[in-house]
Coordinates of C-alpha atoms and ligand atoms in Angstrom, one line a residue:
M1 CA 78.9 135.8 -39.0
T2 CA 76.0 133.8 -40.3
T3 CA 77.6 131.2 -42.5
T4 CA 79.2 128.0 -41.2
Q5 CA 82.8 127.8 -42.4
P6 CA 84.6 124.5 -41.5
D7 CA 87.4 125.5 -39.2
A8 CA 89.9 123.7 -37.0
A9 CA 87.4 123.5 -34.2
E10 CA 84.7 122.0 -36.4
R11 CA 87.1 119.4 -37.9
A12 CA 88.2 118.3 -34.5
A13 CA 84.6 118.0 -33.3
S14 CA 83.8 115.8 -36.2
E15 CA 86.7 113.5 -35.4
V16 CA 85.5 113.1 -31.8
H17 CA 81.9 112.5 -33.0
A18 CA 82.3 108.8 -33.6
Q19 CA 83.7 108.4 -30.1
V20 CA 80.8 110.4 -28.6
V21 CA 78.3 108.2 -30.4
A22 CA 80.1 105.1 -29.1
W23 CA 80.0 106.5 -25.5
R24 CA 76.4 107.3 -25.8
R25 CA 75.4 103.9 -27.2
H26 CA 77.4 102.1 -24.4
L27 CA 75.6 104.2 -21.8
H28 CA 72.2 103.7 -23.5
Q29 CA 72.7 99.9 -23.4
H30 CA 73.7 100.0 -19.7
P31 CA 71.2 102.4 -18.0
E32 CA 71.1 102.9 -14.2
L33 CA 68.4 104.5 -12.1
S34 CA 68.8 107.7 -10.1
F35 CA 71.0 107.3 -7.0
Q36 CA 72.3 103.9 -8.4
E37 CA 74.7 105.2 -11.1
H38 CA 77.7 103.1 -9.9
E39 CA 78.7 101.6 -13.2
T40 CA 77.9 104.7 -15.1
S41 CA 80.0 107.0 -12.9
A42 CA 82.9 104.5 -13.0
Y43 CA 82.7 104.4 -16.8
V44 CA 82.7 108.2 -17.0
E45 CA 85.6 108.4 -14.6
A46 CA 87.7 105.9 -16.7
Q47 CA 87.1 107.9 -19.9
L48 CA 88.1 111.1 -18.2
R49 CA 91.2 109.6 -16.7
A50 CA 92.3 108.6 -20.2
M51 CA 92.3 112.3 -21.3
P52 CA 95.6 114.1 -20.5
G53 CA 95.5 117.3 -18.5
L54 CA 92.3 116.7 -16.5
T55 CA 92.2 116.4 -12.8
V56 CA 89.5 113.9 -12.0
T57 CA 87.8 113.5 -8.6
R58 CA 84.6 112.2 -7.0
P59 CA 82.8 115.0 -5.2
T60 CA 80.2 112.5 -4.0
P61 CA 80.2 108.7 -4.4
L62 CA 78.0 108.8 -7.6
S63 CA 79.3 111.9 -9.3
V64 CA 82.4 112.7 -11.2
L65 CA 84.3 116.1 -11.6
A66 CA 87.0 116.9 -14.1
V67 CA 89.0 120.1 -13.9
L68 CA 90.9 121.6 -16.8
R69 CA 93.2 124.6 -16.3
G70 CA 93.7 126.7 -19.4
G71 CA 97.3 127.3 -20.5
A72 CA 96.7 130.8 -22.0
G73 CA 96.5 132.8 -18.8
E74 CA 93.9 134.1 -16.3
G75 CA 90.2 133.9 -17.1
R76 CA 86.9 132.9 -15.7
T77 CA 86.0 129.6 -14.2
L78 CA 83.2 127.8 -16.1
M79 CA 81.2 124.8 -14.9
L80 CA 79.7 122.6 -17.6
R81 CA 77.1 120.0 -16.4
A82 CA 75.8 116.7 -17.6
D83 CA 73.4 114.3 -15.9
M84 CA 73.8 110.5 -16.0
D85 CA 70.6 108.8 -14.8
A86 CA 68.0 106.7 -16.6
L87 CA 64.3 106.1 -15.9
P88 CA 62.1 103.2 -14.7
I89 CA 60.7 102.6 -18.2
H90 CA 60.9 99.4 -20.3
E91 CA 62.5 100.3 -23.7
E92 CA 60.5 99.8 -26.8
A93 CA 62.7 101.8 -29.2
D94 CA 63.9 99.8 -32.2
V95 CA 67.7 100.3 -31.9
E96 CA 70.5 97.8 -31.9
F97 CA 72.0 99.3 -28.7
A98 CA 68.7 99.1 -26.8
S99 CA 68.8 98.9 -23.0
S100 CA 70.1 95.6 -21.7
V101 CA 68.4 96.2 -18.4
P102 CA 64.7 95.2 -18.3
G103 CA 62.5 98.1 -17.0
V104 CA 65.3 100.7 -17.1
M105 CA 65.9 103.0 -20.0
H106 CA 67.7 106.2 -21.0
A107 CA 64.4 107.8 -22.0
C108 CA 65.3 111.4 -21.4
G109 CA 68.6 111.6 -23.3
H110 CA 70.9 111.8 -20.3
D111 CA 73.1 109.2 -22.0
G112 CA 73.6 111.8 -24.8
H113 CA 74.3 114.6 -22.3
T114 CA 77.1 112.5 -20.6
A115 CA 78.6 111.5 -24.0
M116 CA 78.5 115.0 -25.3
L117 CA 80.2 116.4 -22.2
L118 CA 82.9 113.7 -22.5
G119 CA 83.4 114.8 -26.1
V120 CA 83.7 118.5 -25.0
A121 CA 86.2 117.5 -22.3
K122 CA 88.3 115.6 -24.9
L123 CA 88.3 118.5 -27.4
L124 CA 89.1 121.1 -24.8
A125 CA 91.8 119.0 -23.1
D126 CA 93.4 118.6 -26.5
R127 CA 93.8 122.3 -26.8
A128 CA 94.1 123.4 -23.2
G129 CA 97.1 125.6 -24.2
E130 CA 94.8 128.0 -26.1
L131 CA 92.3 128.2 -23.3
T132 CA 92.1 130.9 -20.6
G133 CA 90.7 130.3 -17.1
E134 CA 89.4 127.0 -16.0
V135 CA 86.7 124.6 -17.1
R136 CA 85.1 122.2 -14.7
F137 CA 83.0 119.3 -16.0
V138 CA 80.5 117.8 -13.6
F139 CA 78.8 114.6 -14.3
Q140 CA 76.0 114.4 -11.8
H141 CA 73.8 111.5 -10.7
A142 CA 70.0 111.6 -10.1
E143 CA 68.5 114.4 -12.0
E144 CA 65.2 112.6 -12.3
L145 CA 64.5 111.9 -8.6
F146 CA 64.0 114.4 -5.8
P147 CA 66.1 115.6 -3.9
G148 CA 68.3 115.2 -6.9
G149 CA 72.0 114.9 -7.4
A150 CA 72.7 118.5 -8.2
Q151 CA 72.1 119.8 -4.7
E152 CA 74.4 117.1 -3.3
V153 CA 77.1 118.0 -5.7
V154 CA 76.8 121.7 -5.0
D155 CA 76.8 120.9 -1.2
A156 CA 80.1 119.1 -1.8
G157 CA 81.6 122.4 -2.9
V158 CA 82.0 122.0 -6.7
M159 CA 80.7 125.5 -7.4
E160 CA 83.2 127.2 -5.2
G161 CA 85.0 129.8 -7.3
V162 CA 82.8 129.1 -10.4
D163 CA 81.9 132.3 -12.3
V164 CA 79.5 130.8 -14.9
V165 CA 77.5 127.6 -15.2
V166 CA 76.1 126.1 -18.4
G167 CA 74.0 123.0 -19.1
A168 CA 72.1 121.6 -22.1
H169 CA 69.3 119.2 -22.7
L170 CA 68.7 117.2 -25.8
F171 CA 65.1 117.7 -26.9
S172 CA 63.3 115.3 -29.2
T173 CA 60.4 117.6 -29.8
L174 CA 62.8 120.2 -31.3
P175 CA 64.1 119.3 -34.8
V176 CA 67.8 118.4 -35.0
G177 CA 69.8 121.4 -36.2
K178 CA 67.9 123.8 -33.9
V179 CA 69.1 125.1 -30.5
A180 CA 66.6 126.8 -28.3
V181 CA 67.9 129.5 -26.0
R182 CA 66.0 131.6 -23.5
A183 CA 66.7 134.2 -20.9
G184 CA 64.7 134.4 -17.7
P185 CA 62.4 131.8 -16.3
T186 CA 62.8 128.6 -18.3
M187 CA 61.8 125.6 -16.3
A188 CA 59.4 125.5 -13.4
A189 CA 59.8 124.6 -9.7
P190 CA 58.2 121.1 -9.4
D191 CA 56.7 120.7 -5.9
T192 CA 54.5 117.8 -4.7
F193 CA 51.8 117.3 -2.2
E194 CA 49.8 114.5 -0.5
I195 CA 46.4 115.0 1.1
V196 CA 44.7 112.4 3.3
V197 CA 41.0 113.0 3.8
R198 CA 39.6 111.4 6.9
G199 CA 35.9 110.7 7.0
R200 CA 33.8 108.0 8.7
G201 CA 33.3 104.8 6.9
G202 CA 30.2 102.8 6.7
H203 CA 27.5 101.1 4.6
A204 CA 27.2 102.6 1.1
A205 CA 23.4 102.3 1.4
H206 CA 23.4 104.7 4.4
P207 CA 25.6 107.6 3.4
D208 CA 23.8 109.7 6.0
Q209 CA 25.5 107.7 8.7
T210 CA 29.0 108.3 7.3
V211 CA 31.3 111.1 6.4
D212 CA 32.3 110.2 2.8
P213 CA 36.0 110.9 2.1
V214 CA 35.5 110.1 -1.6
A215 CA 32.9 112.7 -2.2
T216 CA 34.9 115.2 -0.1
G217 CA 38.1 114.4 -2.0
A218 CA 36.3 114.9 -5.3
Q219 CA 35.3 118.4 -4.1
I220 CA 39.0 119.1 -3.2
V221 CA 40.2 118.1 -6.6
T222 CA 37.7 120.5 -8.2
N223 CA 38.3 123.4 -5.8
L224 CA 42.1 123.2 -6.0
Q225 CA 41.7 124.3 -9.6
H226 CA 40.3 127.6 -8.3
L227 CA 43.9 128.4 -7.1
V228 CA 44.8 128.5 -10.8
A229 CA 41.6 130.0 -12.2
R230 CA 40.7 132.5 -9.5
V231 CA 43.6 133.1 -7.0
R232 CA 46.8 133.6 -8.9
D233 CA 47.7 136.4 -11.2
P234 CA 46.6 135.2 -14.6
L235 CA 49.9 136.4 -16.1
E236 CA 51.9 134.2 -13.7
P237 CA 52.1 130.6 -14.7
L238 CA 50.9 128.0 -12.2
V239 CA 49.9 124.3 -12.6
V240 CA 48.1 122.3 -9.9
S241 CA 47.6 118.7 -11.0
V242 CA 46.0 116.1 -8.8
T243 CA 47.5 112.9 -10.3
Q244 CA 46.6 110.3 -7.6
F245 CA 43.3 109.5 -5.9
H246 CA 43.2 106.3 -3.8
A247 CA 40.2 105.2 -1.8
G248 CA 38.0 102.3 -1.1
T249 CA 38.0 98.5 -1.5
A250 CA 34.4 97.5 -2.3
D251 CA 31.3 98.7 -4.1
N252 CA 29.1 98.8 -1.0
V253 CA 31.6 100.3 1.5
I254 CA 32.2 104.0 2.1
P255 CA 35.9 104.0 3.1
E256 CA 37.4 105.8 6.1
T257 CA 40.0 107.7 4.1
A258 CA 40.9 108.9 0.6
T259 CA 44.5 109.8 -0.3
L260 CA 45.2 112.4 -3.0
G261 CA 48.5 113.3 -4.5
G262 CA 49.9 115.5 -7.2
T263 CA 52.3 118.3 -8.3
V264 CA 52.4 122.1 -8.3
R265 CA 54.5 123.9 -10.9
S266 CA 55.4 127.5 -10.8
F267 CA 58.2 130.0 -11.6
D268 CA 57.6 133.0 -9.3
P269 CA 59.3 132.3 -5.9
E270 CA 56.7 134.4 -4.0
L271 CA 53.7 132.6 -5.6
R272 CA 55.5 129.3 -5.0
A273 CA 55.9 130.1 -1.3
R274 CA 52.2 131.0 -1.0
V275 CA 50.7 127.9 -2.5
P276 CA 51.0 125.5 0.5
E277 CA 48.9 127.9 2.6
L278 CA 46.4 128.6 -0.2
M279 CA 46.1 124.8 -0.8
E280 CA 45.5 124.2 2.9
R281 CA 42.8 126.9 3.0
V282 CA 40.9 125.0 0.3
V283 CA 41.4 121.6 1.9
R284 CA 40.5 122.8 5.3
G285 CA 37.4 124.6 4.0
V286 CA 36.1 121.7 2.0
C287 CA 36.8 119.2 4.8
D288 CA 35.0 121.5 7.3
A289 CA 32.0 121.8 5.1
H290 CA 31.6 118.1 4.9
G291 CA 32.6 117.1 8.4
A292 CA 35.9 115.5 7.4
T293 CA 39.4 116.1 8.7
Y294 CA 42.7 116.0 6.7
E295 CA 46.4 115.8 6.8
L296 CA 48.4 117.8 4.2
R297 CA 52.0 117.1 3.4
Y298 CA 53.7 119.6 1.0
Q299 CA 57.1 118.9 -0.4
M300 CA 59.1 121.7 -2.1
G301 CA 61.1 120.3 -5.0
Y302 CA 63.8 121.8 -7.3
R303 CA 63.9 125.5 -7.7
A304 CA 62.9 127.0 -11.0
V305 CA 65.6 127.3 -13.7
H306 CA 66.2 131.0 -14.3
N307 CA 68.6 131.9 -17.1
D308 CA 71.0 134.8 -16.7
P309 CA 70.4 137.4 -19.5
E310 CA 74.2 138.0 -20.1
V311 CA 75.3 134.4 -20.2
T312 CA 72.2 133.6 -22.4
A313 CA 73.2 136.4 -24.8
V314 CA 76.7 134.8 -25.2
M315 CA 75.0 131.5 -25.9
R316 CA 72.9 133.1 -28.6
E317 CA 76.0 134.4 -30.3
V318 CA 77.7 131.1 -30.0
V319 CA 74.8 129.1 -31.6
T320 CA 74.6 131.6 -34.4
D321 CA 78.3 131.6 -35.1
V322 CA 78.8 127.9 -34.8
L323 CA 75.6 126.6 -36.5
G324 CA 74.2 129.6 -38.4
A325 CA 71.4 132.0 -37.6
D326 CA 68.8 129.5 -38.7
A327 CA 69.7 127.2 -35.9
L328 CA 68.9 129.6 -33.2
T329 CA 65.4 129.6 -31.9
E330 CA 63.8 131.3 -28.9
G331 CA 63.1 128.8 -26.2
R332 CA 59.6 128.5 -24.6
P333 CA 59.4 128.2 -20.9
T334 CA 58.3 124.7 -19.8
M335 CA 56.5 123.6 -16.6
G336 CA 58.9 120.7 -16.5
G337 CA 61.5 120.8 -13.7
E338 CA 65.3 120.5 -13.6
D339 CA 67.8 120.3 -10.8
F340 CA 70.2 122.4 -12.9
S341 CA 68.7 125.2 -10.8
A342 CA 70.8 124.2 -7.9
Y343 CA 74.0 125.3 -9.7
Q344 CA 72.3 128.6 -10.5
T345 CA 72.0 129.5 -6.9
K346 CA 75.9 129.7 -6.8
A347 CA 76.7 131.4 -10.2
P348 CA 74.8 132.9 -13.1
G349 CA 74.2 130.5 -15.9
T350 CA 72.0 129.3 -18.7
F351 CA 70.3 126.0 -19.6
Y352 CA 69.5 125.5 -23.3
F353 CA 67.9 122.8 -25.5
V354 CA 69.6 121.0 -28.4
G355 CA 67.1 119.8 -31.0
A356 CA 67.3 116.0 -31.4
G357 CA 64.0 115.1 -33.2
N358 CA 63.6 114.1 -36.8
E359 CA 60.2 113.5 -38.2
A360 CA 61.5 112.0 -41.5
L361 CA 63.3 109.3 -39.5
G362 CA 60.3 108.8 -37.1
I363 CA 62.2 110.3 -34.1
T364 CA 59.3 112.1 -32.6
A365 CA 58.5 110.3 -29.3
P366 CA 58.4 112.6 -26.3
H367 CA 60.8 112.4 -23.4
H368 CA 60.1 109.7 -20.8
H369 CA 58.4 107.6 -23.5
P370 CA 59.3 103.9 -24.1
K371 CA 60.0 104.7 -27.7
F372 CA 62.2 107.8 -27.0
M373 CA 65.1 108.2 -29.4
V374 CA 67.4 111.0 -30.5
D375 CA 68.9 111.8 -33.9
E376 CA 72.6 111.3 -33.0
R377 CA 73.7 114.2 -35.3
A378 CA 72.4 116.3 -32.4
L379 CA 75.4 115.1 -30.3
D380 CA 77.9 116.5 -32.8
L381 CA 76.1 119.9 -32.9
G382 CA 75.7 120.0 -29.1
V383 CA 79.5 119.3 -28.7
R384 CA 80.5 122.0 -31.1
V385 CA 78.2 124.6 -29.4
M386 CA 79.5 123.7 -26.0
V387 CA 83.2 123.8 -27.0
E388 CA 82.8 127.3 -28.4
A389 CA 80.8 128.4 -25.4
A390 CA 83.6 127.2 -23.1
E391 CA 86.2 129.1 -25.1
R392 CA 84.2 132.4 -24.9
L393 CA 82.9 132.1 -21.3
T394 CA 86.4 131.4 -19.9
R395 CA 87.8 134.6 -21.3
P396 CA 88.7 137.2 -18.8
V397 CA 86.2 140.0 -18.5
Ligands
NI401 NI1 66.0 115.0 -18.6

């Protein structure tokens, strides 16, 4: 089927759309930072408790879980996930429901994810009698800040007995009406590092009497790029970005130390595991060459998001059947990270992108930008896709 016929599901989704927009605007106006989602989780819990047929619990103090048992017999257990946190950004978007909290903003669309999943819960709860299996709705805290809310929620046992997991992200750089789906590696593992280079400070006029950590650090920055250019398999994605370099206090003083920091992004678990050692080899070698010493702290972040081919194939069919063949696009892998990967360690799943940009309306700002916006029509499309996905993925195999 490639045409979109208005059916009962579509009509019901349109009715709930106004409510989804209202939820999203409320959340947008009242953003909370990662690990501080007290009001947000209470608000979400209250909305879910007003929906008949859902069993609502708190797996952790800042997350909310709702469980819906289908009334049409045995089937699979599906987990649907939304994230709820905002970012430390001061909103500059020109909307009437702009953030009421200075310096905090829903600049990644997580307000929309939460509102959409509430809409999906409402629609599915209203027709639980036709549903097989079980649907769980998890509203997690702290996607934006390592160690993330997902791992905490998974550790609390929410994935026990789950057969399939699905999550979506609104995407402002994808036009509204498009949904990007992709099997295999989709989002990178975002690891971080800090390097302290220890030299010997002194007068800038007499560098020969010092060990300069700034010059040594600069060599480290350059040489680390050789991991990408000369060490890894060129067909295997790797990003090494030194994003911080702090040293010195005066023009005429060579400092004692320089501190570098940054991020490493990869997909392949084996390459990922090798990077700390490869990085240390470079840092050690450069420091040795210049008479400096170092400390290296390496922090593994979220795992890479790796989409299951079978679940992803179902999502492709769902998008095509609900929104038409033109809506479906092949997702590109991104070196951005997502803690959705924590759920995928427990069950096969897929994470896809719902287009929310609109050039004609000036909705083009990237994620994490003070002018970030979404075309709210995306919320309706996202809800409809996820409702249909739930109906199919809970069917017995
Ligand atoms: Ni996000």
